[in-house]
PDB file of C-alpha atoms in Angstrom:
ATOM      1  CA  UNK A   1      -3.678 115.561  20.228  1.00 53.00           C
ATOM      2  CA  UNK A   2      -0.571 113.451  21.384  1.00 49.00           C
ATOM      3  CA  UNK A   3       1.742 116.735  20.667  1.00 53.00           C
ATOM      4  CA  UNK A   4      -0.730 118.313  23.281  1.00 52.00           C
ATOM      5  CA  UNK A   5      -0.216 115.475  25.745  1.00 47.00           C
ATOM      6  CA  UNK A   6       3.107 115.283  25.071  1.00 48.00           C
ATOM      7  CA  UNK A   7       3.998 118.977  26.047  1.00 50.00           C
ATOM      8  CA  UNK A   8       1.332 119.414  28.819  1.00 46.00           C
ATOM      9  CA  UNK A   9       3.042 116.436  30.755  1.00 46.00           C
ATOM     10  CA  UNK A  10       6.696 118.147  29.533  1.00 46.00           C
ATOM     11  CA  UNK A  11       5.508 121.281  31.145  1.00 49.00           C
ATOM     12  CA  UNK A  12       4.330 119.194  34.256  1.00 46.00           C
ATOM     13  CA  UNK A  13       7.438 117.151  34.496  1.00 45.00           C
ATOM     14  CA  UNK A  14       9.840 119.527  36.438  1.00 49.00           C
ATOM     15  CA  UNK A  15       6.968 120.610  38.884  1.00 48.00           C
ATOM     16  CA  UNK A  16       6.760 116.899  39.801  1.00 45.00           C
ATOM     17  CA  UNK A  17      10.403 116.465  39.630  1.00 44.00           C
ATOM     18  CA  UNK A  18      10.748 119.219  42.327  1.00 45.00           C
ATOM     19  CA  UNK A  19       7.781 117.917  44.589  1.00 44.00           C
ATOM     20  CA  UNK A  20       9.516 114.340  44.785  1.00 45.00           C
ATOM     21  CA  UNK A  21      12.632 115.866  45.536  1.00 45.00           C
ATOM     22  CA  UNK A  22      11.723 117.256  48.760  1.00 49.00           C
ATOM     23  CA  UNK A  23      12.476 115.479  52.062  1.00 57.00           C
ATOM     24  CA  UNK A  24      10.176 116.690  54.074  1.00 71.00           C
ATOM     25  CA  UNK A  25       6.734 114.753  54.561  1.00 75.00           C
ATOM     26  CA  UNK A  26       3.518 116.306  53.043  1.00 80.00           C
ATOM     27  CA  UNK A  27       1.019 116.026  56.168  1.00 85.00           C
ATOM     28  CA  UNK A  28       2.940 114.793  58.867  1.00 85.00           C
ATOM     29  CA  UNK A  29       3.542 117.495  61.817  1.00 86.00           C
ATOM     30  CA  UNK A  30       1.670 119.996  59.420  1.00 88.00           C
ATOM     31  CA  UNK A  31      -0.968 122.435  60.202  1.00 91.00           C
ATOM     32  CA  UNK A  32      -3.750 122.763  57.678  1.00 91.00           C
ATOM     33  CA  UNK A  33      -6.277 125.771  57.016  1.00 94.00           C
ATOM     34  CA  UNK A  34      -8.961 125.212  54.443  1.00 95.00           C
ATOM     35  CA  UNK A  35     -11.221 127.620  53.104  1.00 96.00           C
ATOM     36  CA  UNK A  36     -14.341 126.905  49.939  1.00 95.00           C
ATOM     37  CA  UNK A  37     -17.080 127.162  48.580  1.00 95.00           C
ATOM     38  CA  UNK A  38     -20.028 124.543  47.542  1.00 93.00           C
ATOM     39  CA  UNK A  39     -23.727 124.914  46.162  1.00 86.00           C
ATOM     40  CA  UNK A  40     -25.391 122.715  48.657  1.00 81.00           C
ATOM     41  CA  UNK A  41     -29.824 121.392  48.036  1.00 72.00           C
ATOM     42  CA  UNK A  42     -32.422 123.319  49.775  1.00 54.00           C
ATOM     43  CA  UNK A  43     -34.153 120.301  51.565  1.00 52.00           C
ATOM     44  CA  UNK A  44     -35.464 117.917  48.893  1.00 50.00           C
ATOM     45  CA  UNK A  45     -35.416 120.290  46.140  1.00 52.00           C
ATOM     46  CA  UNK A  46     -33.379 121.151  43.058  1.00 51.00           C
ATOM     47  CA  UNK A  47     -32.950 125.323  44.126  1.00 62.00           C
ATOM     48  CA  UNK A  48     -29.624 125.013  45.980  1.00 75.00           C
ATOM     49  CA  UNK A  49     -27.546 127.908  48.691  1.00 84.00           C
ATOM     50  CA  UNK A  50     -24.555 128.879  49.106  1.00 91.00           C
ATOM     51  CA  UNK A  51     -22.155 127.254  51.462  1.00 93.00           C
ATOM     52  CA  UNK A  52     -18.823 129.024  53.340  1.00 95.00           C
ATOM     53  CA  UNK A  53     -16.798 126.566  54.960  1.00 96.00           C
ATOM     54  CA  UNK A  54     -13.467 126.565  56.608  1.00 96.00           C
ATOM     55  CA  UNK A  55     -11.364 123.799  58.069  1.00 96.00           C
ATOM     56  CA  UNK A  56      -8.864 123.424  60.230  1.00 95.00           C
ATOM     57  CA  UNK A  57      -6.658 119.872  60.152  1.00 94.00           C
ATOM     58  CA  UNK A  58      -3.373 118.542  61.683  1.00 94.00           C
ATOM     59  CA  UNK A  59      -1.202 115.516  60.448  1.00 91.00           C
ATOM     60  CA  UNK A  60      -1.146 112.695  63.435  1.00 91.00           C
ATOM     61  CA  UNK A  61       0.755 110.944  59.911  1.00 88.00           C
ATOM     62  CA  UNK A  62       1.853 111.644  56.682  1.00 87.00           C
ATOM     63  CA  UNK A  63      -1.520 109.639  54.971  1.00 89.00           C
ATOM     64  CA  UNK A  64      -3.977 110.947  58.417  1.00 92.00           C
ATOM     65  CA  UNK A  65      -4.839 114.106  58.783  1.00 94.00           C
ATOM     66  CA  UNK A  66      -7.587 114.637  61.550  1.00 96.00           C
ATOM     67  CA  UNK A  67      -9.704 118.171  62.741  1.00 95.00           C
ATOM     68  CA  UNK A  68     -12.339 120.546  63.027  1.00 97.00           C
ATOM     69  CA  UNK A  69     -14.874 122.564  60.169  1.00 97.00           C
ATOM     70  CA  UNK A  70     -17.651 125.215  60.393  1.00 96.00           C
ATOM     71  CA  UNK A  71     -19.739 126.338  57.916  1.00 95.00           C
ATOM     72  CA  UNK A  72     -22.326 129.057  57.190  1.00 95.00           C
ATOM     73  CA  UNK A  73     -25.289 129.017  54.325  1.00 91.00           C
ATOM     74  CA  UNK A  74     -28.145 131.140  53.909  1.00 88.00           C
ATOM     75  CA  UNK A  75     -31.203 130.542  51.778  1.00 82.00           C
ATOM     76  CA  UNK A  76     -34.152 133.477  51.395  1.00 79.00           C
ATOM     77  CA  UNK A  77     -37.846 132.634  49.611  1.00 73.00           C
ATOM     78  CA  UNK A  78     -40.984 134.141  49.702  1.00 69.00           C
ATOM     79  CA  UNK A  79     -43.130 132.034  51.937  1.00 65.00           C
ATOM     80  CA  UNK A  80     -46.757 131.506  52.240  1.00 62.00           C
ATOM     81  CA  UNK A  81     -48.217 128.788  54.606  1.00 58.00           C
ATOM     82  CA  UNK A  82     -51.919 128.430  56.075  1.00 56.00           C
ATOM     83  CA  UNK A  83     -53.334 126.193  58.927  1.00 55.00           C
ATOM     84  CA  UNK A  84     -56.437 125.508  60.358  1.00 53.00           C
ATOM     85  CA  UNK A  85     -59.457 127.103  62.123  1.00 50.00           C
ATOM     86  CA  UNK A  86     -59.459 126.803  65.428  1.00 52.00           C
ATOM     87  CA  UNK A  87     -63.606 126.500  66.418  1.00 53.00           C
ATOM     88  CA  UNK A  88     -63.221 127.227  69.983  1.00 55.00           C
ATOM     89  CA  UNK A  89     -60.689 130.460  70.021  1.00 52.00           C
ATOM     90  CA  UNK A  90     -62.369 131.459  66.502  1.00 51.00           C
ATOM     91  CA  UNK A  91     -58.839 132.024  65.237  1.00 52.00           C
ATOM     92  CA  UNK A  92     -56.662 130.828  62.117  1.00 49.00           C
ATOM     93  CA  UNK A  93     -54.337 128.018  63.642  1.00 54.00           C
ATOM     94  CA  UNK A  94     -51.133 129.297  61.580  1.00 56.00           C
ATOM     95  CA  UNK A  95     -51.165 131.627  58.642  1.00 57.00           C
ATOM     96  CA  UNK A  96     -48.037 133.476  57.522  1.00 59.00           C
ATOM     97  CA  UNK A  97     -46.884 135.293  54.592  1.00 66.00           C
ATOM     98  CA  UNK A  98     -43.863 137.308  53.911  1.00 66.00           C
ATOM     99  CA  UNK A  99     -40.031 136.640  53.699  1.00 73.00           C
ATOM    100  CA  UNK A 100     -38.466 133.919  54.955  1.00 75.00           C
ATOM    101  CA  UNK A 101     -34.618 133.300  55.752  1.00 81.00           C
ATOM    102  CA  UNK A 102     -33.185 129.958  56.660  1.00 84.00           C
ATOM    103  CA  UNK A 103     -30.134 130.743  57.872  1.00 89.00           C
ATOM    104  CA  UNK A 104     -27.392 126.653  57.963  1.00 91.00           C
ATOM    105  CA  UNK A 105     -24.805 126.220  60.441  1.00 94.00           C
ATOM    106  CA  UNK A 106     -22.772 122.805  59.806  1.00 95.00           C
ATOM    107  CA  UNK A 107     -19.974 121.792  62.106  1.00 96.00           C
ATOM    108  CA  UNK A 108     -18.121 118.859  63.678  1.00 96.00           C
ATOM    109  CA  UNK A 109     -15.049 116.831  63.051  1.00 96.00           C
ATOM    110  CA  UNK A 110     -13.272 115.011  60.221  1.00 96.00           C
ATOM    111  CA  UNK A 111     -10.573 112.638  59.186  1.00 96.00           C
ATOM    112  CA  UNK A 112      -8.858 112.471  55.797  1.00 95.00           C
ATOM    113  CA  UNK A 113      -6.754 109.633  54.626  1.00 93.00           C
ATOM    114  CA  UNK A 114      -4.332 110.047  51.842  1.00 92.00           C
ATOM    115  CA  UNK A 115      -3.351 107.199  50.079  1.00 90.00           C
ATOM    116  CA  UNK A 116      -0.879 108.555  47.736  1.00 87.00           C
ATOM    117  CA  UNK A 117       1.014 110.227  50.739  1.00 84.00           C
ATOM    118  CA  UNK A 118       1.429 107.251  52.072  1.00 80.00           C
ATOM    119  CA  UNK A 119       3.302 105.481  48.854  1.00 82.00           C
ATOM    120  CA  UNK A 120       5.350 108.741  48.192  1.00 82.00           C
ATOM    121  CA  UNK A 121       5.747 110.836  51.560  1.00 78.00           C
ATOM    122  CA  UNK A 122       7.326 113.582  50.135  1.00 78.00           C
ATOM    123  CA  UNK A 123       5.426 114.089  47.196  1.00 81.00           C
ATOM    124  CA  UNK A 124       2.778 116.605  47.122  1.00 83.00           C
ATOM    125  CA  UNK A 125       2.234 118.120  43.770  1.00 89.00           C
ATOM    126  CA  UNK A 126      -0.618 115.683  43.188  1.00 90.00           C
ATOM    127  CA  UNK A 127      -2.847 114.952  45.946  1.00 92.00           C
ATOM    128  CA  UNK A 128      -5.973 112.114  46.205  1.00 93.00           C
ATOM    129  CA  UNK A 129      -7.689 111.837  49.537  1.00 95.00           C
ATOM    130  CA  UNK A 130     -11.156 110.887  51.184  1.00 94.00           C
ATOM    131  CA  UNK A 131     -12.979 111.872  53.891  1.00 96.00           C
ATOM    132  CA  UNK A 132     -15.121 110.970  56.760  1.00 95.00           C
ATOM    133  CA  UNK A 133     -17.165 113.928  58.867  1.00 96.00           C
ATOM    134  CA  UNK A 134     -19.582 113.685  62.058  1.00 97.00           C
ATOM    135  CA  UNK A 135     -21.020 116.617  63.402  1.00 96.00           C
ATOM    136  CA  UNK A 136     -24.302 119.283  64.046  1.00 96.00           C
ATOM    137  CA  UNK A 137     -26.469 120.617  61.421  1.00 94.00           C
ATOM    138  CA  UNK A 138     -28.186 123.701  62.709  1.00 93.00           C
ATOM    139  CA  UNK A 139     -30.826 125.570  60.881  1.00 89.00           C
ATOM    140  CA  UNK A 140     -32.162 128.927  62.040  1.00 87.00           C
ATOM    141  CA  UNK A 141     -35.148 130.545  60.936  1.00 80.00           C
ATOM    142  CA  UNK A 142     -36.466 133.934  60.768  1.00 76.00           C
ATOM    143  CA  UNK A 143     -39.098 135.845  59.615  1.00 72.00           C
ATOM    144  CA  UNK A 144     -40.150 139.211  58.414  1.00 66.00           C
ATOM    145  CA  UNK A 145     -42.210 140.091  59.791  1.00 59.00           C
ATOM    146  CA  UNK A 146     -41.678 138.309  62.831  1.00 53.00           C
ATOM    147  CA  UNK A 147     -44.287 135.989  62.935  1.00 53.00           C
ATOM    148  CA  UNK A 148     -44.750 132.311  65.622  1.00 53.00           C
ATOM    149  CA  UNK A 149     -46.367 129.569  64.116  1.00 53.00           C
ATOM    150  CA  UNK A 150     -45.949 126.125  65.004  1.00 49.00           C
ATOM    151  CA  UNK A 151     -44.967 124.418  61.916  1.00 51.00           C
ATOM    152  CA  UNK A 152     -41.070 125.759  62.024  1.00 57.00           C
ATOM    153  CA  UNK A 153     -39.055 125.538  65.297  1.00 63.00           C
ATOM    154  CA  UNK A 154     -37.072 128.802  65.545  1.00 74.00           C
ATOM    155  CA  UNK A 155     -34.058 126.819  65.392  1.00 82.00           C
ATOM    156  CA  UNK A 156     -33.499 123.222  64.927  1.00 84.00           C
ATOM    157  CA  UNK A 157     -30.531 120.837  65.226  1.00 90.00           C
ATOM    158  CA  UNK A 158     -29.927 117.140  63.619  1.00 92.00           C
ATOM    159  CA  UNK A 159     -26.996 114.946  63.441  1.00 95.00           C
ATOM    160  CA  UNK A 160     -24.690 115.167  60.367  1.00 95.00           C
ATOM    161  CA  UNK A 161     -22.475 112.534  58.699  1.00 94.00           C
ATOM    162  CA  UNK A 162     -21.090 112.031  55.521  1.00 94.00           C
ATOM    163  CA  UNK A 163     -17.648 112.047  53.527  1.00 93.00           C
ATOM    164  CA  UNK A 164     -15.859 113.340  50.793  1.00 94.00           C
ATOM    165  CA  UNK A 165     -13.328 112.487  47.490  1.00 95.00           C
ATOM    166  CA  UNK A 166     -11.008 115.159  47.155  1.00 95.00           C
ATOM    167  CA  UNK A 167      -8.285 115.729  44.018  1.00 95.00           C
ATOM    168  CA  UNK A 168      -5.711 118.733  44.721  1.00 94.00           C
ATOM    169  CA  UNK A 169      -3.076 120.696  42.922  1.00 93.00           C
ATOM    170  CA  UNK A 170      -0.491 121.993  45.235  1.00 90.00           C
ATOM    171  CA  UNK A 171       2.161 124.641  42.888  1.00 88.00           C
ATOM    172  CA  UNK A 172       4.168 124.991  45.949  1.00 84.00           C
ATOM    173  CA  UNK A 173       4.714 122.752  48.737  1.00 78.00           C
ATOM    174  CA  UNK A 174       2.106 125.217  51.524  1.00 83.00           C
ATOM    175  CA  UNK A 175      -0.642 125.500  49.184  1.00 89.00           C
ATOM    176  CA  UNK A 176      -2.693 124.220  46.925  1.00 92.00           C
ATOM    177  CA  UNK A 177      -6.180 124.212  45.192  1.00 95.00           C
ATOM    178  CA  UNK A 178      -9.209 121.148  45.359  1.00 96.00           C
ATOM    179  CA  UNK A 179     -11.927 119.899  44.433  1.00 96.00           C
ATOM    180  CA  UNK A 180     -14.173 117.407  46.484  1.00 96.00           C
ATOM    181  CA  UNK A 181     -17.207 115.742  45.593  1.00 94.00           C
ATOM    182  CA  UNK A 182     -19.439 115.506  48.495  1.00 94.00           C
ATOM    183  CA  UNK A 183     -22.047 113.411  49.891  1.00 91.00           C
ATOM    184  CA  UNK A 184     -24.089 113.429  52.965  1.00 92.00           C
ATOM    185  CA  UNK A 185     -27.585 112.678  54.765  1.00 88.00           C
ATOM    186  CA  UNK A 186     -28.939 115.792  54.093  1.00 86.00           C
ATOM    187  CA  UNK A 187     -28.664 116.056  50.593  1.00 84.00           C
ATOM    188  CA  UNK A 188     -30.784 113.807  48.928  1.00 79.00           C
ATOM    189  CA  UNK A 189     -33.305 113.314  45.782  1.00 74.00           C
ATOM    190  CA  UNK A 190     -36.651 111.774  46.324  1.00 69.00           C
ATOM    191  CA  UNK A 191     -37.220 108.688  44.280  1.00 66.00           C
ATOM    192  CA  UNK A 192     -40.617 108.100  45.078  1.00 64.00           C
ATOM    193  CA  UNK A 193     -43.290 111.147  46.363  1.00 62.00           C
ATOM    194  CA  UNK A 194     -45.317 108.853  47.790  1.00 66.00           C
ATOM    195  CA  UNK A 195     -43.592 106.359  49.230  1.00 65.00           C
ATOM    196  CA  UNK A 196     -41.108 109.031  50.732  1.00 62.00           C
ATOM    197  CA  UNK A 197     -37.808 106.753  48.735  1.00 72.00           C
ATOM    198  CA  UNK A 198     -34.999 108.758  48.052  1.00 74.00           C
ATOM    199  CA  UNK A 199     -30.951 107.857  47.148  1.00 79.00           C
ATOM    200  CA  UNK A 200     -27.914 110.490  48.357  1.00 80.00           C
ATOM    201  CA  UNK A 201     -27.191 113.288  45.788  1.00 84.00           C
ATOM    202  CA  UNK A 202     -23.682 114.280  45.627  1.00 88.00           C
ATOM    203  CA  UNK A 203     -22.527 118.196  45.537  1.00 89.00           C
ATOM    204  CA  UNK A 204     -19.531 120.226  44.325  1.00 92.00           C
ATOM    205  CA  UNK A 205     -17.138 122.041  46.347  1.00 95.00           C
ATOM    206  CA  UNK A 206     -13.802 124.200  45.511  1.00 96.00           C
ATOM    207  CA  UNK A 207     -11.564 125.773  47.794  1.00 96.00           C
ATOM    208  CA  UNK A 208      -7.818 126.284  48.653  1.00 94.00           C
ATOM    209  CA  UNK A 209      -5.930 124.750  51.421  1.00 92.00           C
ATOM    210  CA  UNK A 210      -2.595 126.331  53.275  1.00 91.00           C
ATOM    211  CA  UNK A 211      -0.305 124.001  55.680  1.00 86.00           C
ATOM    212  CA  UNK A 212       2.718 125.441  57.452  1.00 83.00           C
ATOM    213  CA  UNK A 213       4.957 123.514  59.716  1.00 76.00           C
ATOM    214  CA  UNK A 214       4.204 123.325  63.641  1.00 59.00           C
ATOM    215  CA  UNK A 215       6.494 124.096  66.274  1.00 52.00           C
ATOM    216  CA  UNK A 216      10.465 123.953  65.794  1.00 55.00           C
ATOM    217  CA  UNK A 217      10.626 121.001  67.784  1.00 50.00           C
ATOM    218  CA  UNK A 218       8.005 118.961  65.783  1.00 49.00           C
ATOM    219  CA  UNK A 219       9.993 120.044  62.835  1.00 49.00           C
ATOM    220  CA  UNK A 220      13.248 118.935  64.273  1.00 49.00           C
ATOM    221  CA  UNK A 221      11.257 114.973  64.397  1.00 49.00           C
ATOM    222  CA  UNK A 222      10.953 115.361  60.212  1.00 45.00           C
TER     223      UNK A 222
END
């Protein structure tokens, strides 16, 4: 076992030896483009969708990066709701069955901080950061057949907070790979079913990130 540590970090050693040797800064005056992937809940429930997101960031420092995201999730079920009887029209209220696709739009602004940036500027092999988002959750709903009942607005919008860990690996100086784990007030477990308690559930997500160097003139201030 200590032969194994002993030539992992051996193998590891010149990469590092390399990143610390640059003398440019990691974030600062860099552009950022982030693209991944992360299983997100489906409301309250265990069943999870799949979540596209893309970020865009730019260093205002070498530890602060600030900027914009978008995502895109989709989630289809069989659905099957009934309502009641309305006495005076002699009609069901609501009754629906048939396909139903929720269709999640997430986007806003963010702000990482990265402490290790901060103690060794020009190192960037290893990277730890956190993060802290505001923004719009949309949901959009549609069914097949198309179908108006009053229990599901055909779209609705709430505000979104939340914030992130994040590890990376970056092999070369303009990209790398992470891993974040996630937290935010939509994703939740409920505690209690009758009380309506519940405590914040964390997700997964991987992606890869890109940064190239702004305008010669920003570069020139390095």
């Amino acid at each position: 076992m200590k032969k194994r540590l002993f030539l992992f970090v051996l193998l590891l050693l010149p990469c590092m030896i390399f990143a610390q040797s640059r003398p440019k800064p990691f974030n600062k005056n860099n552009f950022k483009i982030d693209a991944s992937y992360a299983k997100m809940m489906k409301n309250q429930l265990s069943i999870g969708y799949p979540e596209f997101r893309i970020g865009v960031g730019y260093g205002v420092t070498n530890w602060c990066v600030v900027g914009l995201f978008g995502s895109y999730g989709t989630h289809n079920e069989c659905f099957s709701i009934s309502g009641g009887y309305d006495t005076i029209s002699n009609t069901i209220i609501a009754h629906f069955e048939g396909d139903l696709t929720r269709r999640y739009y997430r986007y806003g602004f963010n702000a990482e901080l990265h402490p290790l940036a901060l103690l060794l500027p020009s190192y960037y092999f290893f990277d730890v950061y956190c993060r802290g988002e505001l923004g719009i959750r949309t949901v959009s709903y549609h069914f097949e057949p198309e179908y108006s009942n009053p229990y599901f607005k055909p779209v609705q919008s709430n505000f979104l907070y939340g914030g992130d860990f994040g590890v990376a690996i970056n092999p070369l100086r303009y990209f790398g790979l992470f891993y974040e784990l996630c937290y935010d007030n939509f994703n939740y477990q409920l505690t209690d079913l009758h009380t309506g308690d519940k405590k914040p559930k964390a997700f997964h997500r991987f992606g890869l990130n890109v940064r190239f160097p702004g305008p010669k003139k920003w570069q020139k201030q390095q």
